[in-house]
Coordinates of C-alpha atoms in Angstrom, one line a residue:
Chain A
M25 CA -2.7 -26.2 44.1
S26 CA -6.0 -26.4 43.2
S27 CA -7.1 -26.7 39.2
S28 CA -9.8 -24.0 37.4
S29 CA -13.1 -25.2 38.2
T30 CA -14.6 -24.0 34.8
T31 CA -12.6 -26.2 32.6
T32 CA -12.4 -29.5 32.6
T33 CA -8.9 -29.9 31.8
T34 CA -6.6 -29.5 34.4
T35 CA -4.4 -26.5 33.5
R36 CA -1.0 -25.9 35.1
L37 CA -1.0 -22.7 37.2
L38 CA 1.9 -20.4 37.2
M39 CA 3.2 -17.7 40.0
L40 CA 4.5 -14.4 38.5
K41 CA 6.4 -12.1 41.3
A42 CA 6.2 -8.9 40.1
S43 CA 9.2 -6.2 41.3
D44 CA 7.4 -4.9 44.3
G45 CA 6.6 -8.9 45.5
V46 CA 3.0 -9.1 44.3
T47 CA 2.4 -12.1 43.1
F48 CA -0.3 -13.3 40.7
E49 CA -1.3 -16.9 40.2
V50 CA -2.1 -17.7 36.4
E51 CA -3.1 -20.2 33.7
E52 CA -0.2 -21.6 31.8
A53 CA -2.2 -20.8 28.8
V54 CA -2.8 -17.2 29.9
A55 CA 0.9 -16.1 30.9
T56 CA 2.3 -17.7 27.8
K57 CA 0.2 -15.6 25.6
L58 CA 3.6 -13.2 26.9
G59 CA 6.7 -14.2 24.7
A60 CA 8.8 -13.4 27.4
I61 CA 7.3 -15.9 29.7
N62 CA 6.6 -18.4 27.3
N63 CA 10.1 -18.5 26.5
M64 CA 11.0 -19.1 30.5
V65 CA 8.6 -21.8 30.6
E66 CA 10.1 -23.5 27.7
E67 CA 13.8 -23.3 28.6
E68 CA 13.3 -23.8 32.3
G69 CA 10.8 -26.2 32.1
S70 CA 9.2 -27.0 35.8
E71 CA 9.6 -23.6 37.5
D72 CA 6.5 -22.6 38.7
L73 CA 7.6 -19.5 40.4
I74 CA 8.8 -16.8 37.8
C75 CA 10.3 -13.4 38.8
L76 CA 9.5 -10.4 37.1
P77 CA 12.1 -7.7 38.5
N78 CA 11.2 -5.1 36.0
V79 CA 7.6 -4.9 36.2
N80 CA 5.6 -3.7 39.2
G81 CA 2.5 -5.2 40.3
K82 CA 0.0 -2.8 39.2
F83 CA 1.0 -3.0 35.6
L84 CA 1.9 -6.7 35.7
G85 CA -2.1 -7.0 36.9
M86 CA -3.2 -4.8 34.0
V87 CA -0.9 -6.9 31.3
L88 CA -2.2 -10.2 32.8
E89 CA -6.1 -9.1 32.8
W90 CA -5.5 -8.3 29.2
C91 CA -4.2 -11.6 28.4
K92 CA -6.7 -13.3 30.4
K93 CA -9.4 -11.6 28.4
H94 CA -8.0 -12.4 25.2
A95 CA -7.1 -16.2 26.0
N96 CA -11.1 -16.5 27.1
N97 CA -12.2 -14.8 24.0
N98 CA -9.8 -17.1 22.0
T99 CA -11.5 -20.3 23.5
N100 CA -14.8 -20.1 21.7
S101 CA -14.2 -20.3 18.2
D102 CA -16.9 -17.8 17.3
K103 CA -17.0 -16.0 14.3
G104 CA -17.8 -12.7 16.4
N105 CA -14.5 -13.1 18.3
D106 CA -12.4 -10.7 16.6
E107 CA -15.4 -8.5 17.2
V108 CA -15.3 -9.1 20.7
N109 CA -11.6 -8.6 21.2
K110 CA -11.6 -5.4 19.3
W111 CA -14.6 -4.1 21.0
W112 CA -12.8 -5.0 24.5
D113 CA -9.4 -3.8 23.4
K114 CA -11.1 -0.4 22.7
E115 CA -12.4 -0.2 26.3
F116 CA -9.1 -1.6 27.6
V117 CA -7.3 1.6 26.5
M118 CA -10.1 4.3 26.3
D119 CA -9.3 5.8 29.9
L120 CA -6.0 5.0 30.5
D121 CA -4.0 8.5 31.3
Q122 CA -0.4 8.9 29.9
N123 CA 1.6 7.9 32.7
T124 CA 0.0 4.6 33.1
L125 CA 0.0 4.1 29.1
Y126 CA 3.5 4.5 28.8
H127 CA 4.3 2.2 32.3
L128 CA 1.8 -0.5 30.9
L129 CA 3.6 -0.1 27.2
M130 CA 7.1 -0.6 28.6
A131 CA 5.7 -3.6 30.8
A132 CA 4.4 -5.3 27.8
D133 CA 7.2 -4.6 25.7
Y134 CA 9.5 -6.4 28.6
L135 CA 7.2 -9.3 28.7
S136 CA 7.1 -9.4 25.0
G137 CA 3.4 -9.1 24.3
T138 CA 3.2 -8.5 21.0
E139 CA -0.6 -8.0 20.4
L140 CA -0.6 -5.9 23.2
V141 CA 2.4 -3.6 22.5
D142 CA 0.5 -3.1 19.0
L143 CA -2.6 -2.1 20.5
L144 CA -0.8 0.2 23.2
T145 CA 1.4 1.8 20.4
E146 CA -1.3 2.3 18.1
K147 CA -3.0 4.2 21.2
V148 CA -0.1 6.3 21.6
A149 CA 0.1 7.2 18.1
S150 CA -3.7 8.2 17.9
M151 CA -2.9 10.6 20.7
I152 CA 0.0 12.2 19.3
R153 CA -1.0 12.7 15.6
G154 CA -1.2 16.3 14.8
K155 CA 0.4 17.3 17.8
K156 CA 3.0 20.2 17.6
V157 CA 6.6 19.5 17.9
E158 CA 6.6 21.3 21.1
E159 CA 3.7 19.0 22.6
I160 CA 5.9 16.2 21.5
R161 CA 8.9 17.1 23.2
E162 CA 6.8 17.8 26.4
T163 CA 5.0 14.6 26.0
F164 CA 8.1 12.4 25.7
K165 CA 10.5 14.5 27.9
I166 CA 12.8 15.0 24.6
K167 CA 15.3 17.7 24.6
S168 CA 16.0 19.2 21.2
D169 CA 19.3 18.0 20.1
F170 CA 19.8 20.5 16.9
L171 CA 22.4 23.0 16.5
P172 CA 21.1 26.6 16.3
G173 CA 19.5 26.9 12.8
Q174 CA 19.5 23.3 11.9
E175 CA 15.8 22.8 13.3
E176 CA 14.9 26.0 11.2
E177 CA 16.0 24.7 8.3
I178 CA 14.1 21.4 8.7
R179 CA 11.0 23.2 9.3
K180 CA 11.9 25.3 6.2
K181 CA 11.9 22.3 3.9
N182 CA 8.7 20.9 5.3
S183 CA 6.8 24.0 5.8
W184 CA 3.6 22.6 4.5
A185 CA 3.7 19.9 7.5
F186 CA 3.5 23.1 9.9
E187 CA 0.3 24.8 8.2
Chain B
M20 CA 5.8 -17.3 -1.4
A21 CA 7.7 -18.6 1.5
L22 CA 11.0 -16.9 0.1
K23 CA 9.0 -13.7 0.5
V24 CA 8.1 -14.2 4.0
I25 CA 11.2 -15.1 5.3
L26 CA 12.6 -11.9 3.1
N27 CA 9.8 -9.9 5.0
E28 CA 11.0 -11.1 8.2
F29 CA 14.8 -10.8 7.6
F30 CA 14.0 -7.3 6.3
Y31 CA 12.0 -6.4 9.3
V32 CA 15.0 -7.7 11.7
S33 CA 17.5 -6.1 9.9
F34 CA 15.4 -2.7 10.2
C35 CA 15.1 -3.1 13.9
L36 CA 18.8 -3.4 14.1
I37 CA 19.7 -0.6 12.0
A38 CA 17.1 1.5 13.9
K39 CA 18.9 0.4 17.1
V40 CA 22.3 1.4 15.6
I41 CA 20.6 5.0 14.6
F42 CA 19.5 5.6 18.1
M43 CA 22.6 4.5 19.8
K44 CA 25.1 6.5 17.3
L45 CA 22.9 9.5 18.0
G46 CA 22.0 9.0 21.6
Q47 CA 24.2 9.9 24.0
K48 CA 22.4 7.8 27.1
K49 CA 20.9 4.3 26.6
R50 CA 17.6 5.7 25.6
S51 CA 18.9 8.1 23.0
C52 CA 16.7 11.5 23.1
T53 CA 13.8 9.7 24.1
T54 CA 13.9 9.5 28.0
I55 CA 10.5 7.7 28.9
L56 CA 10.4 4.9 26.2
P57 CA 12.8 2.5 24.9
D58 CA 13.8 2.7 21.4
D59 CA 12.0 -0.1 20.1
V60 CA 8.6 1.2 21.3
T61 CA 9.3 4.6 20.0
L62 CA 9.9 3.1 16.5
E63 CA 6.7 1.0 16.9
I64 CA 4.6 4.3 17.7
L65 CA 6.2 6.3 14.7
L66 CA 5.5 3.7 12.4
R67 CA 2.0 4.3 13.1
L68 CA 2.0 8.0 12.2
D69 CA 0.6 9.6 9.2
P70 CA 2.7 11.1 6.7
K71 CA 2.5 15.0 7.6
S72 CA 2.9 14.3 11.6
L73 CA 6.1 12.6 10.4
M74 CA 7.1 15.4 8.4
R75 CA 6.6 17.7 11.0
F76 CA 8.4 15.3 14.0
K77 CA 11.6 15.4 11.8
C78 CA 12.2 18.4 14.0
V79 CA 11.8 16.9 17.5
C80 CA 15.6 15.8 18.1
K81 CA 18.3 14.4 15.7
S82 CA 17.3 10.6 16.1
W83 CA 13.5 11.0 15.3
K84 CA 15.0 13.1 12.0
S85 CA 17.3 10.2 11.2
I86 CA 14.8 7.2 11.7
I87 CA 11.8 9.2 9.8
N88 CA 14.6 9.6 7.0
H89 CA 15.8 6.3 6.7
S90 CA 14.6 3.9 3.9
C91 CA 14.1 1.2 6.0
F92 CA 11.7 2.8 7.9
I93 CA 9.8 4.5 4.9
N94 CA 9.3 0.9 3.8
M95 CA 8.0 -0.4 7.0
H96 CA 5.8 2.7 7.1
L97 CA 4.4 1.8 3.9
K98 CA 3.4 -1.8 5.1
H99 CA 1.5 0.0 8.0
Q100 CA -0.8 1.7 5.7
V101 CA -4.3 0.7 4.3
P102 CA -4.4 0.7 0.7
Y103 CA -7.4 2.5 -1.0
T104 CA -8.2 3.4 -4.6
V105 CA -8.0 7.0 -5.9
F106 CA -9.8 8.1 -8.6
V107 CA -9.1 11.0 -11.5
N108 CA -11.3 12.1 -14.3
H109 CA -8.7 11.4 -17.0
R110 CA -10.6 13.6 -19.7
C111 CA -9.9 16.7 -17.5
P112 CA -7.5 15.8 -14.8
R113 CA -7.4 18.4 -11.9
E114 CA -7.6 16.4 -8.8
I115 CA -7.6 13.2 -7.1
F116 CA -10.3 12.0 -5.0
S117 CA -11.3 8.9 -2.9
F118 CA -14.2 7.3 -1.3
G119 CA -12.8 6.8 2.1
R120 CA -13.4 3.4 3.3
S121 CA -17.2 2.8 3.0
R122 CA -18.5 0.1 1.3
N123 CA -21.3 2.0 -0.6
F124 CA -18.7 4.5 -1.8
D125 CA -21.5 7.3 -0.9
K126 CA -19.0 10.1 -0.1
I127 CA -16.2 11.7 -1.7
S128 CA -13.5 12.4 0.6
N129 CA -10.0 13.5 0.3
I130 CA -9.9 15.7 -2.8
I131 CA -6.4 16.6 -3.5
R132 CA -5.6 19.1 -6.2
I133 CA -3.0 18.4 -8.4
P134 CA -0.2 20.8 -8.3
V135 CA 0.5 20.6 -11.7
A136 CA -1.2 23.1 -14.3
N137 CA -2.6 21.1 -17.4
V138 CA -1.9 17.8 -16.6
K139 CA -2.5 15.3 -19.5
S140 CA -2.6 12.3 -17.4
I141 CA -1.5 10.0 -14.7
E142 CA 0.9 7.7 -16.1
G143 CA 1.4 5.1 -13.1
S144 CA 1.2 4.9 -9.4
D145 CA 3.4 3.0 -7.2
R146 CA 4.2 3.4 -3.4
G147 CA 2.3 6.6 -2.8
I148 CA 3.9 8.0 -5.7
L149 CA 2.2 9.2 -8.9
C150 CA 3.7 9.8 -12.4
L151 CA 2.0 12.8 -14.4
T152 CA 2.5 14.3 -17.5
G153 CA 1.6 17.6 -18.4
D154 CA 2.1 20.2 -21.0
N155 CA 4.7 19.7 -23.9
N156 CA 5.2 16.2 -22.8
A157 CA 6.8 17.4 -19.3
I158 CA 7.0 14.6 -16.8
Y159 CA 6.1 15.0 -12.6
L160 CA 6.5 12.9 -10.1
W161 CA 4.2 13.8 -6.9
N162 CA 3.9 12.2 -3.5
P163 CA 0.3 13.8 -2.6
A164 CA 0.8 12.8 1.2
I165 CA 3.9 14.8 1.9
N166 CA 3.2 17.4 -0.6
Q167 CA 6.0 17.1 -2.7
V168 CA 6.2 17.3 -6.3
K169 CA 8.9 17.1 -8.8
K170 CA 9.4 18.1 -12.4
I171 CA 11.9 15.6 -13.9
P172 CA 14.3 16.5 -16.9
S173 CA 12.7 15.6 -20.4
P174 CA 13.5 12.1 -21.7
P175 CA 16.3 12.3 -24.4
F176 CA 14.4 11.5 -27.4
S177 CA 16.0 12.5 -30.6
N178 CA 13.0 13.8 -32.1
S179 CA 10.8 15.4 -29.6
D180 CA 7.8 15.7 -32.0
E181 CA 7.2 12.2 -31.5
G182 CA 4.9 10.9 -28.8
F183 CA 6.1 8.2 -26.1
R184 CA 4.6 5.8 -23.6
L185 CA 5.4 5.8 -20.2
G186 CA 5.8 3.4 -17.3
F187 CA 6.4 3.9 -13.9
G188 CA 7.5 1.9 -10.9
Y189 CA 9.4 1.6 -7.5
N190 CA 12.4 -0.9 -7.8
P191 CA 12.8 -2.6 -4.6
M192 CA 16.4 -4.2 -5.4
T193 CA 17.7 -0.7 -5.5
N194 CA 15.2 1.2 -3.6
D195 CA 14.6 3.6 -6.4
F196 CA 11.7 4.9 -8.3
T197 CA 12.2 4.3 -12.4
V198 CA 10.2 6.1 -15.4
V199 CA 10.7 4.3 -18.6
G200 CA 9.9 5.9 -21.7
V201 CA 9.6 3.9 -25.1
G202 CA 9.6 6.3 -28.0
G203 CA 9.1 6.6 -31.9
P204 CA 5.4 5.9 -32.2
T205 CA 2.7 7.7 -34.3
V206 CA -0.4 8.9 -32.9
R207 CA -3.8 8.7 -34.4
A208 CA -7.0 9.5 -32.7
I209 CA -10.2 6.9 -32.6
S210 CA -13.2 8.9 -33.9
S211 CA -15.9 8.9 -31.5
T212 CA -14.1 8.5 -28.3
P213 CA -11.6 10.8 -26.2
F214 CA -9.0 8.1 -26.9
S215 CA -6.1 7.9 -29.4
V216 CA -4.0 4.8 -30.2
V217 CA -0.4 4.7 -30.5
D218 CA 1.1 2.6 -33.4
Y219 CA 4.5 1.0 -33.7
L220 CA 5.7 1.4 -30.1
F221 CA 7.8 -1.4 -29.1
T222 CA 9.1 -1.8 -32.3
S223 CA 12.8 -3.3 -32.1
N224 CA 15.4 -0.7 -32.3
N225 CA 13.1 2.2 -31.2
E226 CA 14.3 4.6 -28.6
V227 CA 13.9 3.7 -24.9
A228 CA 14.9 6.3 -22.0
I229 CA 15.3 5.2 -18.6
Y230 CA 15.1 7.6 -15.7
S231 CA 16.3 6.8 -12.1
L232 CA 15.0 9.2 -9.4
R233 CA 18.4 8.8 -7.3
R234 CA 20.1 9.8 -10.1
N235 CA 17.6 12.4 -11.2
S236 CA 18.9 11.7 -14.9
W237 CA 17.9 9.7 -17.8
K238 CA 20.1 6.9 -19.7
R239 CA 19.4 5.7 -23.4
S240 CA 18.4 2.1 -24.4
Q241 CA 17.1 0.7 -27.4
M242 CA 13.8 -1.7 -27.8
P243 CA 15.1 -5.1 -28.3
H244 CA 14.0 -7.7 -30.7
I245 CA 10.5 -8.8 -29.0
F246 CA 8.2 -8.8 -32.0
N247 CA 8.3 -10.1 -35.9
S248 CA 9.5 -7.4 -37.7
S249 CA 6.5 -7.3 -39.8
D250 CA 4.3 -6.7 -36.7
V251 CA 2.3 -3.9 -36.5
I252 CA 2.0 -2.8 -32.7
T253 CA -1.2 -0.9 -31.7
M254 CA -1.6 0.4 -28.2
S255 CA -4.5 2.4 -26.8
D256 CA -3.4 5.5 -25.3
Q257 CA -5.3 6.3 -22.1
I258 CA -7.5 3.0 -21.5
W259 CA -5.1 0.8 -20.0
L260 CA -3.0 0.9 -16.8
S261 CA 0.6 -0.1 -16.7
P262 CA 0.4 -2.3 -13.2
V263 CA 3.8 -3.0 -11.4
V264 CA 4.1 -6.8 -10.3
S265 CA 7.2 -8.4 -9.5
G266 CA 9.6 -5.3 -9.8
C267 CA 8.1 -5.1 -13.4
I268 CA 5.9 -2.8 -15.5
H269 CA 3.6 -4.0 -17.6
W270 CA 1.4 -2.7 -20.9
M271 CA -1.2 -4.2 -22.7
L272 CA -1.2 -4.2 -26.6
Y273 CA -2.4 -5.6 -29.8
Y274 CA 0.1 -7.1 -32.5
G275 CA 0.1 -8.8 -35.7
R276 CA -1.5 -7.2 -38.8
H277 CA -2.7 -3.8 -39.2
D278 CA -6.5 -4.6 -38.9
W279 CA -7.5 -4.6 -35.3
S280 CA -9.5 -7.6 -35.8
Q281 CA -6.4 -9.8 -37.2
S282 CA -4.4 -8.7 -34.2
Q283 CA -3.8 -10.5 -31.0
H284 CA -3.2 -9.5 -27.2
G285 CA 0.1 -9.3 -26.0
I286 CA 1.5 -7.9 -22.5
V287 CA 5.0 -6.3 -22.7
S288 CA 7.1 -6.3 -19.4
F289 CA 9.8 -4.2 -18.4
D290 CA 12.1 -5.4 -15.6
M291 CA 13.1 -2.4 -13.6
N292 CA 16.2 -4.3 -12.4
T293 CA 17.8 -6.0 -15.5
E294 CA 16.0 -3.6 -17.8
E295 CA 14.9 -6.4 -19.9
F296 CA 11.8 -6.1 -21.8
K297 CA 9.5 -9.4 -22.5
L298 CA 6.5 -10.3 -24.5
F299 CA 3.9 -12.5 -22.5
D300 CA 1.3 -14.3 -23.9
I301 CA -2.4 -14.3 -22.7
P302 CA -4.5 -17.3 -22.5
E303 CA -6.0 -18.7 -25.7
Q304 CA -9.5 -18.8 -24.2
V305 CA -9.0 -14.7 -23.6
E306 CA -8.5 -13.9 -27.2
K307 CA -12.1 -14.6 -27.7
C308 CA -13.4 -12.0 -25.2
W309 CA -13.0 -8.3 -24.9
I310 CA -10.2 -7.3 -22.7
E311 CA -11.2 -4.7 -20.5
N312 CA -8.1 -4.2 -18.5
I313 CA -5.0 -5.5 -16.9
G314 CA -4.4 -5.2 -13.4
K315 CA -3.1 -6.7 -10.1
S316 CA -5.1 -9.4 -8.0
S317 CA -3.2 -10.4 -4.7
E318 CA 0.1 -9.3 -6.5
S319 CA -0.2 -11.5 -9.2
L320 CA -0.6 -9.8 -12.9
A321 CA -4.4 -9.9 -13.5
L322 CA -6.6 -9.7 -16.7
F323 CA -10.2 -8.7 -16.9
T324 CA -12.5 -9.8 -19.6
F325 CA -15.6 -9.1 -20.7
V326 CA -18.1 -11.4 -22.9
A327 CA -21.4 -9.9 -24.0
F328 CA -23.1 -12.7 -25.6
T329 CA -23.4 -15.8 -23.6
P330 CA -25.8 -19.0 -24.0
S331 CA -27.5 -17.4 -21.0
N332 CA -27.6 -14.1 -22.1
F333 CA -26.1 -12.7 -19.3
P334 CA -22.7 -11.0 -19.8
I335 CA -19.8 -12.7 -18.0
V336 CA -16.9 -10.8 -16.6
G337 CA -13.8 -13.1 -16.1
I338 CA -10.8 -12.7 -13.9
W339 CA -7.5 -14.2 -15.1
V340 CA -4.4 -14.2 -13.0
M341 CA -0.6 -15.4 -14.0
K342 CA -0.5 -17.7 -11.1
E343 CA 3.5 -18.1 -11.6
Y344 CA 4.7 -14.7 -12.7
G345 CA 6.5 -14.7 -16.4
I346 CA 5.1 -18.1 -16.9
S347 CA 2.6 -17.7 -19.8
T348 CA 1.1 -21.1 -19.3
S349 CA 0.0 -20.5 -15.6
W350 CA -2.8 -18.3 -16.5
I351 CA -6.0 -19.6 -14.7
K352 CA -9.6 -18.2 -14.4
Q353 CA -9.8 -17.0 -10.8
Q354 CA -13.3 -15.8 -10.9
A355 CA -16.5 -15.6 -13.8
I356 CA -19.1 -13.3 -12.6
E357 CA -22.3 -13.2 -14.2
F358 CA -24.4 -9.8 -14.6
P359 CA -28.0 -10.8 -14.5
G360 CA -29.9 -8.1 -16.5
S361 CA -28.1 -5.0 -15.2
S362 CA -28.0 -2.3 -17.1
I363 CA -24.3 -1.1 -17.1
I364 CA -23.4 -3.8 -19.7
K365 CA -25.6 -2.0 -22.2
C366 CA -23.2 0.8 -22.0
P367 CA -20.5 0.3 -24.3
F368 CA -17.8 2.3 -22.6
T369 CA -17.2 0.3 -19.5
Q370 CA -13.8 1.4 -19.4
Y371 CA -12.2 -1.0 -16.8
L372 CA -12.9 -3.3 -14.5
H373 CA -11.3 -4.1 -10.9
F374 CA -11.7 -6.9 -9.0
G375 CA -10.7 -5.7 -5.3
D376 CA -8.4 -7.3 -3.2
R377 CA -6.6 -4.6 -1.8
G378 CA -8.1 -0.9 -2.1
F379 CA -11.7 -2.6 -2.4
A380 CA -13.7 -4.9 -0.1
S381 CA -12.7 -8.3 -0.9
D382 CA -15.8 -9.7 -2.8
S383 CA -16.5 -6.6 -4.6
L384 CA -15.9 -5.3 -8.3
L385 CA -15.5 -1.8 -9.4
L386 CA -16.9 -1.1 -13.1
S387 CA -16.8 2.5 -14.5
S388 CA -18.8 3.2 -17.3
A389 CA -20.0 6.3 -19.5
N390 CA -22.8 6.5 -16.9
G391 CA -21.1 6.6 -13.9
L392 CA -19.1 4.3 -11.4
Y393 CA -20.6 0.9 -10.3
I394 CA -19.8 -1.1 -7.6
W395 CA -20.5 -5.0 -7.8
H396 CA -20.8 -7.0 -4.4
I397 CA -20.6 -10.7 -5.1
H398 CA -21.5 -11.7 -1.9
P399 CA -24.1 -9.3 -0.9
E400 CA -26.2 -9.4 2.1
N401 CA -29.4 -9.0 0.5
E402 CA -30.0 -9.2 -3.2
D403 CA -31.0 -5.0 -3.5
E404 CA -27.7 -4.3 -2.6
R405 CA -26.1 -6.2 -5.3
I406 CA -25.1 -3.6 -7.3
K407 CA -24.6 0.2 -6.3
C408 CA -24.4 3.1 -8.7
F409 CA -22.4 6.0 -7.3
C410 CA -21.4 9.3 -8.7
P411 CA -23.6 9.0 -11.8
T412 CA -22.4 12.3 -12.9
M413 CA -18.8 11.1 -12.8
N414 CA -17.9 9.4 -16.1
W415 CA -14.2 8.8 -17.8
L416 CA -12.6 8.1 -14.4
S417 CA -9.8 6.3 -14.0
C418 CA -8.6 4.6 -10.9
F419 CA -5.5 3.5 -9.1
P420 CA -6.5 0.2 -7.0
D421 CA -3.6 0.3 -4.5
Y422 CA -2.8 3.8 -3.6
V423 CA -1.2 4.0 -0.2
E424 CA 0.1 7.0 1.5
S425 CA 3.8 6.8 1.8
I426 CA 6.8 9.2 3.0
F427 CA 9.0 8.5 0.2
Q428 CA 10.9 11.7 -0.7
I429 CA 11.0 13.0 -4.2
N430 CA 13.0 16.2 -3.7

């Protein structure tokens, strides 16, 4: 196993295996930004190959890309770091289509990438603010389970919110 | 402080559990009614929505409705909101407004009409709810973010001709809103100002009435003995805010002899949980200063003082905080800000000062005077930007520095 050429310290590399068999070689410091991987490393110690049966390669790759960027940015202790991260986060979520966004969100949630979940939920929230109830049901594939009349009652009570 | 963090953590974990139980109870499938996202993710999304959207999304399905109505969700949602300062012209309160989040406060935004005719004043603000008084001493609670207003019953004072002073706040122990009224005063006007003062408030045995929003009723009580019986207690009617710190509502007043110059300052607190009144001393050094206001600074009780005549001839604004809540000996001077050669200090009616740590940039001070509102940057990018007058046409403004939009229901 080769050590990273850009840093002088030898960092341990982990092998992450997605549900579809795709593997990623990542530095431990990057992968442990994800709470789930951090736990596995701490509990299982020397294991270098980690199988992640609930995430497929495409989304695991995206999650890791985000981790890498944040790990790199955080190594230079610049003041403008927060700004760089914010700018990069904005770029990262800007062009995600709905389907990718949801899968990525589920992957981040499964891997306990708290900061990434925050970023993605904020993105979803910004997309659904001001939407109609029917649009929300369609977006989230939700079927109304109210009895006839119940929904009208809630609408009447909160009629201002529908203006 | 550490306890606070632990409690917050505990609060969050228990909230997630409760939310999960609600989802499980209501949902037939593992993922309740939301089929594409796990419940904890759905929660995180809902927590980031604005009040109006949430009121509408109660219609989506049963589990969304239960979550949005849940008191834990309401409190968590509040923590996701960014506080800002709302203003009201207290000589003619018809609307509240804010200046968005711009550093220069150059654009008024968010004007919301107060949905009550003939509002007299805003008595208090906590967790997004404002307490208003209108004609004939009618009292209203108003949540502008979800467009709900409620006229609450009149306080049960035996002599309705007498005035009363109100305080308003949220009691986290009971998850309830409290209005407290202290009655029995006489009101007199101070000539040449729009203000009046109230005498003999908080004198022992005065009538006290305590309202609970949850019960929607008042209960009667009596003012305990916290002053000497010979003390004259005087309170300016509209200048002071009554900030809520540590579950207690606070009022600033003078007590002692009838002559103002012979009186000293004091702060009366009312604990919403134990319903006890207490008198706090203010730091000795502050007695010599003119106290502009009481308020909050990072969740501590704060005093804003003003000394016009200093050795350097520059007026000084001081900010004092009570480091350990309830301990009168723990007052410390947090900031002293000199105002070299600025003109606002010549204006006699600087009503209040606010040292922003929430609704404002952390290094700025807000001043309201008869010639407008001013923002003072302690660390400006360049000297020209140190002081900025905004809204020179607006005077007699009151401000509520940590207003947050909330989804607390009042109806």
